């Protein structure tokens, strides 16, 4: 039996599609339905590794957690990982298949299989494999909640669309368009989005969902009534602005639980001091969600920095992952951050490198794969030599460090040859400088507390980690808050009918339609 479905589109990027999709997933699973998220094509530097070793967007992994199911490659069959303003690595069904320019990906060339389609540059040839993934999910789950990308009204990309109205029309999915009213102009965005779609696409746009509203909703209702009169489409809810919603999205300097710490009522520090963490905002920064678990700790203050003087008062500096290790290394040197990191190491002040950040802390990098820069000297803070391999390491390791069990995930081309220091996960430690390829390790509560105790001692801070902070529990609470937003502020009966029955018949055409 084929399950129901819904496409959550947006008037713009960052309108709230990811969190609304997660909220709908959590609301439905609490009703007893078996639910799965789906995004045909994602562009993000924040990714995750599934248990079968497939790389997908972190947003879909988060949505799977909201749905209380294990994430799989079916939920995000195409992932684009930018390597520059003009090119991206293409990940198909969880495995990298090549690096393509934007023109190459959206252009036209030969090829018949999915891999050949990508190497040849025809995104439209991925349509059938993406649709097959969606249909497989719909054959297994009661409902599949799909997330669109950007705006469905990108008229220059409609011909090759495999994530918005292209997939909606092929699978006959009803569409709800989300708009961020906090930015202003949401009525124009709703109307314009609808009016720029072809008649066949408009037939599936059932209505709208207002996101991030502040104030008295009765003041908004006349506008919603006028929008209904202009488009013939209802608004399925007005979601209030919710502070501190710490949930993984696609990109941008948004640290999820950092927001919860800053904006929500949290416990005061357990010890006498706070701990200040500075994260180097390297180019092509990836998986910066690694520091979410630090920001979830009472008394830990996390900020992103790009100047050497901002490291002076930091108790811990984190050099995060990046899709451009050699480029990040040059950036650190250009801005004086490399010298500041070297001074910290000499003074015994804590530095943590994760994945690409670990690689730049080493002695030498041999890269004929990512940057093709060849031999490059690292910062020399750890006795490590890195060679970039064509094959990407995708793994979900489990180990121990500082006397505690640790889980993580690995996503990297760089192969580290560790030649000294104390063992630290898959990397090493020299004094107060640590390095590892493992993302997500700080989400292991016992390990995080042990690590922060080491940092506090080295920094001379009277900081004490809270004994009962559970990152997993905090994440579940955030997902429940998203489910509450949908349940309390959306027209859930109408949404459920939409998911089960599809878009209502007879929705009017809004001119002029697609050019």
Tab-separated table of N, CA and C in Angstrom, residues 358 382 384 416 418 420 422-429 435-438:
chain	number	residue	atom	x	y	z
A	358	UNK	N	41.758	19.041	12.401
A	358	UNK	CA	42.806	18.134	12.849
A	358	UNK	C	43.933	18.086	11.825
A	382	UNK	N	50.843	19.059	15.793
A	382	UNK	CA	50.663	17.644	16.105
A	382	UNK	C	51.558	16.828	15.171
A	384	UNK	N	51.609	14.611	12.875
A	384	UNK	CA	50.698	13.924	11.957
A	384	UNK	C	51.027	14.353	10.529
A	416	UNK	N	45.298	10.075	7.910
A	416	UNK	CA	46.287	10.595	8.855
A	416	UNK	C	47.285	9.515	9.255
A	418	UNK	N	49.657	9.107	12.091
A	418	UNK	CA	49.999	9.674	13.396
A	418	UNK	C	51.346	9.116	13.835
A	420	UNK	N	53.249	10.130	16.663
A	420	UNK	CA	53.666	10.420	18.031
A	420	UNK	C	52.520	10.960	18.843
A	422	UNK	N	50.152	11.296	22.479
A	422	UNK	CA	49.298	10.332	23.164
A	422	UNK	C	48.107	10.007	22.274
A	423	UNK	N	47.671	8.746	22.227
A	423	UNK	CA	46.492	8.410	21.432
A	423	UNK	C	45.259	9.186	21.908
A	424	UNK	N	44.485	9.670	20.943
A	424	UNK	CA	43.234	10.370	21.247
A	424	UNK	C	42.248	10.028	20.147
A	425	UNK	N	41.290	9.149	20.464
A	425	UNK	CA	40.372	8.611	19.459
A	425	UNK	C	41.205	8.096	18.286
A	426	UNK	N	40.963	8.566	17.049
A	426	UNK	CA	41.796	8.087	15.929
A	426	UNK	C	43.007	8.979	15.712
A	427	UNK	N	43.113	10.064	16.491
A	427	UNK	CA	44.199	11.019	16.308
A	427	UNK	C	45.187	10.976	17.454
A	428	UNK	N	45.558	12.153	17.952
A	428	UNK	CA	46.538	12.191	19.019
A	428	UNK	C	46.406	13.476	19.832
A	429	UNK	N	47.165	13.492	20.905
A	429	UNK	CA	47.221	14.656	21.778
A	429	UNK	C	48.684	14.946	22.124
A	435	UNK	N	43.617	16.353	18.514
A	435	UNK	CA	43.134	16.269	17.138
A	435	UNK	C	42.496	14.926	16.859
A	436	UNK	N	41.372	14.947	16.123
A	436	UNK	CA	40.663	13.721	15.755
A	436	UNK	C	39.843	13.972	14.497
A	437	UNK	N	39.605	12.907	13.727
A	437	UNK	CA	38.687	12.985	12.597
A	437	UNK	C	37.236	12.799	13.026
A	438	UNK	N	36.998	12.397	14.247
A	438	UNK	CA	35.654	12.020	14.670
A	438	UNK	C	34.762	13.240	14.878
